[in-house]
Amino acid sequence: MHPLLYPPGSVVLLLGNEAIARGAIEAGLGFAAAYPGTPSTEIVESLADVAEHYGFHVEWSVNEKVAFESAYAASLCGVRSLTAMKHVGLNVAADALMSSAYTGVEAGFLIVSAEDPDMWSSQNEQDNRYYGLHAYIPVFEAYSPWEAKELVKYAFNFSEKFKHPVIFRSTTRVSHSSGPVKFDAVPSVKSSGRFVKDPDRFTLVPAHARKLRVKLIEKWRSICEEVNYSPFNKYIDNGSRKLIICCGTGYGYLMDCLKILGVEGKVNVLKISTSVPAPRRLIMDALGRCDEALVVEELEPILERDVKVMAFEEGVKCRIHGKDFIPLIGELNIDKLIHGVAKFMDVPVPSNFLNPLKLSIEIPARPPTLCAGCPHRASFLELKWALAKSGVRDVVYAGDIGCYSLGVDEPFRVQDIILEMGGGIGSANGLAHVSNQFVAAIMGDSTFYHACIPALINSVYNKSPMLIMVLDNRITAMTGHQPHPGSGFTATGARTEEVKIEDIARGVGVRYVDTIDPFNVKDSIERLMKAIKFVLENRAVALVNSRRACTLMVVSNARRKGVSVPRYAVDADLCRACGICYNQLSCPAITPMPDKKASIDPLLCFGCSVCMQICPFNAIKPLETPSKDWEEVWRVD
């Protein structure tokens, strides 16, 4: 049974993201839309798994902006709605976010922003509570999976009470930690409604927006008062003259630190779940009982600044610490927090935290790499060889966000710029007009649909000479194989219209469009050379779609169908130790022996055959002839 289908009263071990999803279900969710992005992906992924059972609508949208707009519009029809994204995804939806605060909503509307302190899978460490401050949208945050579920329900009710969007802030540690969650009843689902026209409210022309701005500020004053009564804000009065104010994951770590330091019960604690706006009355009451306070929060000193401003305005004589004791960089943990808390409490740090245990051996570095048999590896190799054979030496590769970002590393070095989703073609446009270098823009298929189409149109319109290479592995691979418009499937697995990249390119005016199979090395190189020649001779855009399904998805399908994976091996007598297979292809299944001859690990080989095709001495052979069933599993048409 799916974990979100257990009956009321059950206590289930849930991932934080699953708990967020369950909270939305218990709140009466009717519509959910998202674009996958770590650490947010499992929220809508979990909802999609049970959508048919509960009767609500779930979709993977082409990007966060569209997901936001879709969920917002559903809310205007009286349907409780959710959109989820990673922190940088909110940048994509920011235009709609700002406007939604002016118009407000009808049914509860929750925007889940899953943030990534320490940048485990992200390009920055932004704190989206700033969006709440900027947009006049409240931000709630939980410290555990259990609280996440309960707080989501509260946030939906809060949103509906004020007819205002609410941001639910999660972080990697909350989203990807597990904890026991008790299930409550699921109400009847309202998944359809009616839009009531009100142009003065919903059409943001200047004349309307000026009036709505006044109403927004009035509403914000009411919200600022309401957060003082949130049951998720908790004051623990231990009769101390010291106070620690904390929010989000900081609360859980703080309570552990207090136990370890032996000062539990010797300091007052104010736990805040409504960090934007901060509950002024609760904070001032707590500050009035102490001489010194410490604010514990992850990433930016947003709550700290609010507390300091409040204390100044009210004339409270209390020394307030924050980022002078607590790190500004990275996610919180006990090791980081305990030093600051010990300093604040004026107690020694335990010796095991001063001198942590060190291993007597050094663990070898294991840099991330593309999977064995990944079609992107073949595409990179073919692109570089095609450029070299075309006599093109000075190349700038404008890259993008995805598995293929690993192309930045040796031996490929085909990602010179990685800015944000869709930034490859946009950056390439500027490079193409001001640089004499050959420009190649590289992106994935999901990224193409997400944010590259406007930039593609721009490159055609502005006659930007560049080669565009789409690495089409038929799925949103990096975030866990979610479907996209080119896959032919919806979030719930239903078949739908396949939107072809090639059709889009031709439709916006790209004159040279081709599709290659990266596992056909010779043919791919020849066709890439033709595309390069077109760019050089015509000073125009050429788009090549390198199309092969993700290896992990294919192997998984093969195993389910009982299809054997063919393996390849090196004939040591024929191998001349040239190193092309392990140096230029750099497949993790291929390693050099002490004599520099290649060796293929049969447990890692996924039968792509690229190494066999590039071996100049025909030293790599299949251990068995690939079956027709294997070819069918790989087929992507």
XYZ file of C-alpha atoms in Angstrom:
637
model
C 0.000 0.000 0.000
C 1.195 3.513 -0.788
C 2.166 5.273 2.469
C -0.308 8.104 1.832
C -3.233 5.666 1.612
C -3.173 4.389 5.198
C -6.374 5.044 7.144
C -6.888 7.797 9.747
C -5.253 6.976 13.063
C -2.284 5.260 11.427
C 1.228 6.343 12.392
C 3.381 6.143 9.290
C 7.081 6.782 8.779
C 7.124 9.496 6.119
C 9.682 11.516 4.260
C 9.219 15.211 4.998
C 7.987 15.797 1.459
C 5.493 12.961 1.829
C 4.303 14.548 5.076
C 3.767 17.843 3.244
C 1.744 15.964 0.637
C -0.306 14.212 3.319
C -0.983 17.541 5.009
C -2.314 18.913 1.738
C -4.547 15.855 1.299
C -5.933 16.240 4.831
C -6.523 19.935 4.073
C -8.798 19.030 1.164
C -6.430 19.551 -1.740
C -8.096 19.700 -5.149
C -5.299 20.768 -7.507
C -1.491 20.469 -7.473
C 1.077 21.537 -10.057
C 4.869 21.639 -10.007
C 8.070 21.348 -11.951
C 10.424 18.746 -10.421
C 13.469 20.031 -8.604
C 15.458 18.674 -5.670
C 14.632 18.868 -2.778
C 10.944 19.452 -3.619
C 10.219 16.680 -6.129
C 8.656 14.019 -3.887
C 5.791 16.324 -2.835
C 3.942 16.290 -6.141
C 5.398 12.888 -7.055
C 3.650 11.450 -3.981
C 0.445 13.314 -4.763
C 0.500 11.972 -8.325
C 0.725 8.409 -7.002
C -2.551 8.759 -5.090
C -4.410 11.366 -7.174
C -6.764 8.840 -8.731
C -7.633 7.374 -5.336
C -8.524 10.716 -3.740
C -9.858 12.441 -6.861
C -7.734 15.573 -7.139
C -5.815 16.854 -10.177
C -2.011 16.642 -10.284
C 0.302 17.747 -13.059
C 3.924 18.260 -13.909
C 3.971 21.656 -15.589
C 6.607 22.777 -18.095
C 8.115 25.173 -15.532
C 7.484 26.740 -12.136
C 5.837 29.853 -13.563
C 3.186 27.831 -15.370
C 2.730 25.567 -12.344
C 2.204 28.605 -10.119
C -0.255 30.245 -12.494
C -2.223 27.008 -12.879
C -2.564 26.400 -9.149
C -3.353 30.072 -8.524
C -6.152 30.003 -11.115
C -7.590 26.817 -9.595
C -7.702 28.586 -6.240
C -9.651 31.450 -7.795
C -12.294 28.866 -8.714
C -12.668 27.832 -5.079
C -10.424 24.754 -5.264
C -7.723 24.349 -2.634
C -4.433 24.324 -4.547
C -0.730 23.733 -4.099
C 2.336 24.436 -6.157
C 5.763 23.136 -5.162
C 9.253 23.978 -6.341
C 12.844 24.196 -5.208
C 14.025 27.573 -4.014
C 15.452 28.740 -7.350
C 12.219 27.665 -9.007
C 10.459 30.492 -7.203
C 12.654 32.891 -9.165
C 10.980 31.574 -12.316
C 7.534 32.125 -10.773
C 8.375 35.435 -9.085
C 6.358 37.638 -11.451
C 3.175 35.723 -10.745
C 4.038 35.488 -7.043
C 4.258 39.257 -6.622
C 0.986 39.847 -8.453
C -0.896 37.152 -6.530
C -0.409 39.107 -3.317
C -2.282 42.046 -4.870
C -5.237 40.018 -6.172
C -5.335 37.531 -3.339
C -6.969 34.121 -3.807
C -10.266 32.429 -3.005
C -9.670 28.889 -1.741
C -6.478 28.118 0.177
C -3.366 28.426 -1.984
C -0.032 27.064 -0.743
C 3.328 27.722 -2.383
C 5.913 25.201 -1.186
C 9.483 26.485 -1.495
C 11.964 23.693 -0.725
C 15.332 25.291 -0.071
C 18.779 23.761 -0.269
C 21.237 25.020 2.382
C 24.755 23.790 1.582
C 23.719 23.556 -2.094
C 23.614 19.765 -2.239
C 21.954 19.959 -5.653
C 21.620 23.647 -6.445
C 23.493 26.595 -7.887
C 22.901 28.948 -4.959
C 21.829 29.102 -1.327
C 19.094 31.744 -1.466
C 16.654 32.188 1.384
C 13.141 32.633 0.010
C 11.801 34.224 3.158
C 12.945 37.394 1.417
C 10.230 36.760 -1.165
C 7.682 36.775 1.629
C 8.938 40.123 2.882
C 9.118 41.535 -0.630
C 5.695 40.326 -1.758
C 3.747 40.689 1.529
C 3.116 36.948 1.590
C 3.394 35.073 4.924
C 6.040 32.361 5.239
C 5.562 29.342 7.512
C 8.264 26.784 8.287
C 8.349 23.493 10.188
C 11.153 21.651 11.975
C 10.060 18.026 11.435
C 7.915 15.852 9.129
C 5.153 15.649 11.737
C 4.998 19.403 12.170
C 5.213 19.872 8.403
C 2.000 17.878 7.916
C 0.146 19.765 10.622
C 1.461 23.163 9.602
C 0.446 22.616 5.971
C -3.141 22.110 7.104
C -2.974 25.252 9.224
C -1.446 27.184 6.323
C -4.297 26.208 3.984
C -6.835 27.430 6.520
C -4.818 30.598 7.093
C -4.669 31.245 3.350
C -8.395 30.762 2.962
C -9.227 32.926 5.971
C -7.351 35.904 4.535
C -7.898 34.958 0.867
C -4.176 35.342 0.476
C -1.352 33.072 -0.792
C 0.954 31.479 1.773
C 4.536 30.264 1.317
C 5.487 27.060 3.115
C 9.279 26.992 3.473
C 10.980 23.635 3.719
C 14.679 22.812 3.561
C 16.630 19.778 2.411
C 16.845 18.393 5.926
C 13.083 18.628 6.510
C 12.132 17.498 3.010
C 14.484 14.513 2.976
C 14.383 13.359 6.592
C 11.891 10.783 7.801
C 9.750 10.791 10.900
C 6.550 9.289 12.362
C 3.388 11.069 11.252
C -0.093 10.377 12.611
C -2.825 10.479 9.992
C -6.088 12.373 10.429
C -9.270 12.111 8.394
C -9.344 13.166 4.747
C -12.272 15.451 3.859
C -14.278 15.169 0.665
C -12.297 16.599 -2.227
C -13.437 19.633 -4.160
C -11.619 19.467 -7.480
C -13.871 21.680 -9.575
C -15.376 25.116 -9.143
C -16.354 28.283 -10.924
C -14.483 31.492 -11.614
C -16.443 34.574 -10.573
C -15.473 37.532 -12.717
C -14.152 40.571 -10.884
C -11.977 42.655 -13.244
C -11.260 45.309 -10.618
C -9.530 42.613 -8.551
C -8.064 40.163 -11.032
C -6.914 42.386 -13.887
C -3.775 44.161 -12.729
C -3.808 47.252 -14.854
C -2.322 50.275 -13.050
C -5.663 51.811 -12.070
C -6.740 48.580 -10.351
C -3.330 47.746 -8.883
C -3.085 51.097 -7.079
C -6.305 50.374 -5.197
C -5.296 46.774 -4.528
C -1.989 47.942 -3.075
C -3.898 49.827 -0.375
C -5.985 46.751 0.424
C -2.850 44.574 0.487
C -1.215 46.732 3.157
C -4.395 46.703 5.234
C -4.590 42.929 4.934
C -0.902 42.601 5.876
C -1.551 44.436 9.138
C -4.223 41.861 9.981
C -1.902 38.995 9.055
C 0.836 40.456 11.276
C -1.587 40.362 14.189
C -2.928 36.884 13.410
C 0.462 35.157 13.485
C 0.708 35.940 17.204
C -1.998 33.323 17.751
C -0.505 30.506 15.698
C -0.521 27.279 17.751
C 2.812 26.402 16.124
C 4.552 29.323 17.832
C 5.564 28.160 21.298
C 7.165 29.936 24.259
C 8.996 27.869 26.880
C 9.506 29.973 30.020
C 12.213 28.520 32.269
C 12.558 31.656 34.386
C 15.900 32.539 32.809
C 17.220 35.951 31.859
C 18.496 34.415 28.640
C 16.305 33.720 25.622
C 16.844 31.721 22.424
C 14.500 32.456 19.526
C 14.508 29.852 16.772
C 12.592 28.783 13.685
C 12.507 25.880 11.244
C 15.142 23.177 11.623
C 16.903 25.337 14.201
C 14.399 24.293 16.868
C 15.140 20.577 16.647
C 18.891 21.075 16.648
C 18.660 23.600 19.477
C 16.804 21.246 21.807
C 19.439 18.564 21.200
C 22.239 21.061 21.836
C 20.711 22.170 25.120
C 20.636 18.544 26.315
C 24.214 17.895 25.245
C 25.432 21.075 26.973
C 23.500 20.283 30.146
C 21.576 23.575 30.071
C 18.132 22.250 29.241
C 15.626 24.120 31.403
C 18.114 26.938 32.047
C 17.179 29.167 29.128
C 13.863 30.427 27.776
C 13.008 29.294 24.251
C 10.676 30.912 21.737
C 9.930 28.620 18.796
C 8.541 30.433 15.781
C 6.868 28.820 12.789
C 5.593 32.059 11.246
C 8.921 33.653 10.391
C 7.362 36.152 7.962
C 5.801 38.176 9.390
C 7.411 37.553 12.752
C 4.922 37.491 15.669
C 5.734 40.859 17.226
C 3.644 40.496 20.369
C 5.145 37.106 21.263
C 8.672 38.302 20.575
C 8.325 41.509 22.588
C 6.813 39.647 25.525
C 9.715 37.165 25.494
C 12.361 39.890 25.083
C 10.881 41.830 27.994
C 11.727 38.931 30.320
C 15.401 38.657 29.429
C 18.682 40.557 29.267
C 20.271 38.676 26.379
C 18.844 36.805 23.395
C 20.131 34.592 20.610
C 18.329 34.112 17.288
C 18.867 30.736 15.624
C 17.828 30.429 11.971
C 19.095 28.754 8.832
C 20.739 30.929 6.169
C 19.912 34.656 6.233
C 19.465 36.779 9.399
C 15.881 37.673 8.497
C 14.291 36.894 11.865
C 17.322 38.343 13.654
C 16.882 41.702 11.918
C 13.169 41.751 12.686
C 13.839 41.043 16.356
C 16.465 43.781 16.545
C 14.181 46.310 14.863
C 11.321 45.435 17.220
C 13.563 45.764 20.269
C 14.832 49.150 19.078
C 11.367 50.480 18.303
C 10.004 49.355 21.678
C 13.028 50.562 23.626
C 13.764 47.111 25.037
C 17.231 46.924 26.568
C 18.288 43.465 25.521
C 21.498 42.422 23.835
C 20.572 40.360 20.760
C 22.926 37.911 19.054
C 22.462 36.010 15.834
C 24.875 35.503 13.001
C 27.757 36.598 15.225
C 27.255 33.199 16.934
C 25.444 31.099 14.293
C 26.952 30.376 10.825
C 25.628 32.337 7.862
C 26.731 29.705 5.357
C 25.341 26.201 4.926
C 22.669 24.161 6.649
C 22.517 23.940 10.403
C 23.511 20.835 12.331
C 24.440 20.059 15.905
C 28.175 20.399 15.230
C 27.699 23.931 13.877
C 25.099 25.049 16.367
C 26.621 23.750 19.585
C 29.568 26.159 19.520
C 27.325 29.206 19.217
C 24.879 28.003 21.853
C 27.722 27.153 24.250
C 29.183 30.608 23.797
C 25.811 32.219 24.429
C 25.178 30.109 27.513
C 28.752 30.603 28.714
C 29.416 26.888 29.101
C 32.261 24.792 27.674
C 31.881 22.846 24.463
C 32.189 19.078 25.079
C 35.614 17.759 24.134
C 34.234 15.415 21.484
C 32.927 18.480 19.612
C 36.230 20.302 20.010
C 38.251 17.368 18.761
C 35.994 15.238 16.566
C 37.114 11.721 15.771
C 39.156 11.357 12.615
C 39.507 8.273 10.505
C 42.962 6.765 10.374
C 42.518 6.279 6.649
C 41.672 8.823 4.018
C 38.603 7.958 1.977
C 39.304 8.439 -1.732
C 37.432 11.256 -3.410
C 34.482 10.105 -5.491
C 33.537 12.901 -7.867
C 30.096 12.703 -9.482
C 30.024 11.230 -12.962
C 27.540 10.353 -15.663
C 26.189 6.815 -15.377
C 27.747 3.986 -17.343
C 25.974 3.832 -20.675
C 24.616 7.385 -20.375
C 23.798 8.724 -23.855
C 25.049 12.166 -22.805
C 28.593 10.783 -22.583
C 28.404 9.648 -26.205
C 26.876 12.977 -27.266
C 29.701 14.933 -25.656
C 32.343 12.778 -27.297
C 30.716 13.017 -30.719
C 30.314 16.781 -30.459
C 33.981 17.285 -29.595
C 35.151 14.942 -32.346
C 32.841 16.570 -34.904
C 34.169 20.028 -34.022
C 37.755 18.810 -34.272
C 37.135 17.138 -37.636
C 35.469 20.341 -38.854
C 38.596 22.296 -37.964
C 36.839 24.262 -35.230
C 39.215 24.741 -32.331
C 38.021 27.791 -30.392
C 34.642 26.832 -28.941
C 32.542 28.229 -26.104
C 30.003 25.804 -24.639
C 26.994 27.508 -23.049
C 25.591 24.893 -20.690
C 22.512 24.390 -18.597
C 21.072 22.707 -15.494
C 20.704 18.915 -15.568
C 22.635 15.634 -15.466
C 24.685 16.948 -18.365
C 26.039 19.721 -16.123
C 28.659 17.074 -15.291
C 30.050 17.805 -18.736
C 31.924 20.614 -16.999
C 34.457 18.042 -15.764
C 37.228 16.164 -17.527
C 37.492 14.719 -20.034
C 34.653 16.558 -21.767
C 34.830 20.191 -20.658
C 31.711 21.082 -22.640
C 30.059 23.376 -20.072
C 31.781 26.768 -19.913
C 28.733 28.640 -18.583
C 26.040 27.260 -16.285
C 23.774 30.021 -15.001
C 20.212 28.781 -14.518
C 17.469 26.785 -16.209
C 17.299 27.863 -19.828
C 20.409 30.016 -19.583
C 22.339 28.057 -22.210
C 20.722 29.473 -25.342
C 20.272 32.908 -23.795
C 23.965 33.149 -22.933
C 24.893 31.706 -26.320
C 22.979 34.510 -28.010
C 25.213 37.156 -26.466
C 28.348 35.151 -27.119
C 27.393 34.622 -30.754
C 27.114 38.354 -31.401
C 30.198 39.640 -29.623
C 32.697 36.778 -29.818
C 34.590 35.367 -32.772
C 34.492 31.948 -31.126
C 32.219 29.134 -32.275
C 29.268 28.899 -29.877
C 27.509 25.680 -28.881
C 24.504 25.733 -26.552
C 23.788 22.470 -24.722
C 20.654 21.620 -22.782
C 18.438 18.696 -21.856
C 14.964 17.914 -23.125
C 13.090 18.857 -19.947
C 15.136 22.047 -19.703
C 14.289 22.806 -23.338
C 10.561 22.757 -22.551
C 11.092 24.554 -19.245
C 12.827 27.726 -20.358
C 14.676 27.418 -23.669
C 11.915 28.011 -26.193
C 11.773 31.833 -25.805
C 15.572 31.964 -26.092
C 15.406 29.737 -29.171
C 12.952 32.154 -30.789
C 15.258 35.008 -29.831
C 18.242 33.324 -31.486
C 16.300 32.855 -34.724
C 14.879 36.380 -34.674
C 18.262 37.977 -33.996
C 20.148 35.732 -36.444
C 22.505 34.329 -33.814
C 25.038 31.887 -35.316
C 25.170 28.936 -32.943
C 24.854 25.182 -32.719
C 22.125 24.089 -30.344
C 22.392 20.538 -29.069
C 19.496 19.103 -27.096
C 20.355 16.009 -25.074
C 17.014 14.258 -25.263
C 16.886 11.275 -22.915
C 13.081 11.196 -23.013
C 12.523 12.071 -19.345
C 13.364 14.510 -16.543
C 16.196 12.293 -15.404
C 18.127 14.189 -12.763
C 15.156 14.595 -10.409
C 13.975 10.997 -10.637
C 12.434 10.276 -14.055
C 9.380 12.514 -14.082
C 7.594 12.842 -17.451
C 7.630 16.022 -19.529
C 5.799 17.202 -22.683
C 8.095 15.151 -24.910
C 7.564 11.876 -23.037
C 3.957 11.289 -24.051
C 2.813 10.727 -20.444
C 1.282 12.903 -17.717
C 2.220 12.978 -14.026
C -0.261 10.218 -13.261
C 0.953 7.992 -16.104
C -1.875 8.698 -18.543
C -0.937 8.871 -22.209
C -1.008 12.307 -23.801
C 0.147 14.167 -26.885
C 3.900 14.057 -27.411
C 5.276 17.528 -28.111
C 8.341 17.044 -30.294
C 11.405 19.238 -29.919
C 12.049 19.078 -33.659
C 8.539 20.349 -34.442
C 8.958 23.265 -32.059
C 12.306 24.192 -33.609
C 10.936 24.135 -37.150
C 7.826 25.975 -36.001
C 9.824 28.944 -34.714
C 11.910 29.181 -37.866
C 15.055 27.100 -37.320
C 16.132 26.135 -40.839
C 18.521 23.312 -39.906
C 16.978 20.693 -37.617
C 18.248 17.143 -37.272
C 17.910 14.188 -34.908
C 20.776 11.840 -34.154
C 21.165 8.628 -32.192
C 24.237 9.088 -29.960
C 24.717 5.312 -29.868
C 25.396 5.399 -33.602
C 28.748 7.113 -33.303
C 29.906 7.389 -36.909
C 26.572 8.654 -38.207
C 26.217 11.131 -35.320
C 29.647 12.665 -35.964
C 28.961 13.056 -39.668
C 25.605 14.727 -39.073
C 27.007 17.008 -36.393
C 29.700 18.075 -38.872
C 26.955 19.004 -41.354
C 25.223 21.093 -38.685
C 28.502 22.813 -37.788
C 29.113 23.551 -41.465
C 25.633 25.083 -41.727
C 26.313 27.423 -38.802
C 29.679 28.507 -40.226
C 28.423 29.060 -43.768
C 25.027 30.576 -43.033
C 25.753 32.387 -39.753
C 22.477 31.019 -38.423
C 21.041 28.628 -35.871
C 21.281 24.857 -36.298
C 19.553 22.526 -33.824
C 20.530 18.890 -33.353
C 18.452 16.685 -31.069
C 20.561 13.838 -29.658
C 17.864 11.332 -28.788
C 18.316 8.213 -26.642
C 16.413 7.179 -23.547
C 18.044 7.458 -20.112
C 20.066 4.325 -19.398
C 18.723 3.898 -15.869
C 15.164 3.973 -17.155
C 15.943 1.521 -19.955
C 17.751 -0.982 -17.719
C 14.935 -0.787 -15.177
C 12.382 -1.497 -17.916
C 14.512 -4.362 -19.254
C 14.694 -6.030 -15.861
C 10.946 -5.727 -15.366
C 10.373 -7.350 -18.768
C 12.963 -10.074 -18.212
C 15.193 -8.810 -21.040
C 18.891 -9.557 -20.513
C 21.383 -6.702 -20.682
C 24.197 -7.461 -23.151
C 27.732 -6.990 -21.842
C 30.935 -6.061 -23.610
C 34.491 -7.217 -22.930
C 38.023 -6.293 -24.001
C 40.153 -8.717 -26.020
C 43.497 -8.201 -24.296
C 45.387 -9.542 -27.295
C 43.935 -6.843 -29.563
C 43.994 -3.960 -27.077
C 46.899 -1.550 -27.674
C 46.421 0.473 -24.470
C 45.571 3.634 -26.419
C 43.223 4.748 -23.612
C 40.540 6.230 -25.858
C 37.787 4.236 -24.161
C 38.690 5.157 -20.600
C 40.269 8.567 -21.201
C 37.999 10.149 -23.817
C 34.753 8.246 -23.281
C 35.479 8.015 -19.554
C 32.868 5.346 -18.908
C 32.971 4.253 -15.229
C 32.609 0.632 -16.379
C 35.994 0.855 -18.148
C 39.248 1.080 -16.208
C 42.929 0.759 -17.158
C 44.884 -2.275 -16.018
C 48.485 -1.923 -14.746
C 49.680 -2.360 -18.332
C 47.235 0.423 -19.429
C 45.098 -2.015 -21.365
C 41.374 -1.528 -20.840
C 39.107 -3.719 -18.742
C 35.290 -3.632 -18.617
C 33.472 -4.432 -15.379
C 30.532 -6.654 -16.442
C 28.515 -5.528 -13.402
C 28.678 -1.905 -14.541
C 28.368 -2.378 -18.292
C 24.892 -1.512 -19.616
C 25.457 -2.555 -23.205
C 25.440 0.810 -24.996
C 28.193 -0.374 -27.428
C 29.777 3.099 -27.751
C 33.157 1.864 -26.508
C 33.136 -0.872 -29.142
C 32.434 1.676 -31.879
C 35.226 4.067 -30.920
C 37.927 1.426 -30.354
C 40.422 1.856 -33.247
C 41.691 -1.726 -32.887
C 38.359 -3.577 -32.673
C 39.426 -4.868 -29.292
C 36.000 -4.549 -27.654
C 33.435 -7.237 -28.435
C 29.954 -8.137 -27.186
C 29.855 -11.171 -24.937
C 26.564 -12.068 -26.578
C 24.579 -10.719 -29.505
C 22.052 -8.131 -28.302
C 18.513 -9.489 -28.672
C 15.717 -7.829 -30.610
C 13.946 -7.344 -27.281
C 16.923 -5.346 -26.024
C 16.794 -3.098 -29.078
C 13.074 -2.629 -28.529
C 13.602 -1.561 -24.917
C 16.124 1.046 -26.089
C 13.906 2.308 -28.880
C 12.734 5.872 -28.248
C 10.441 6.501 -31.223
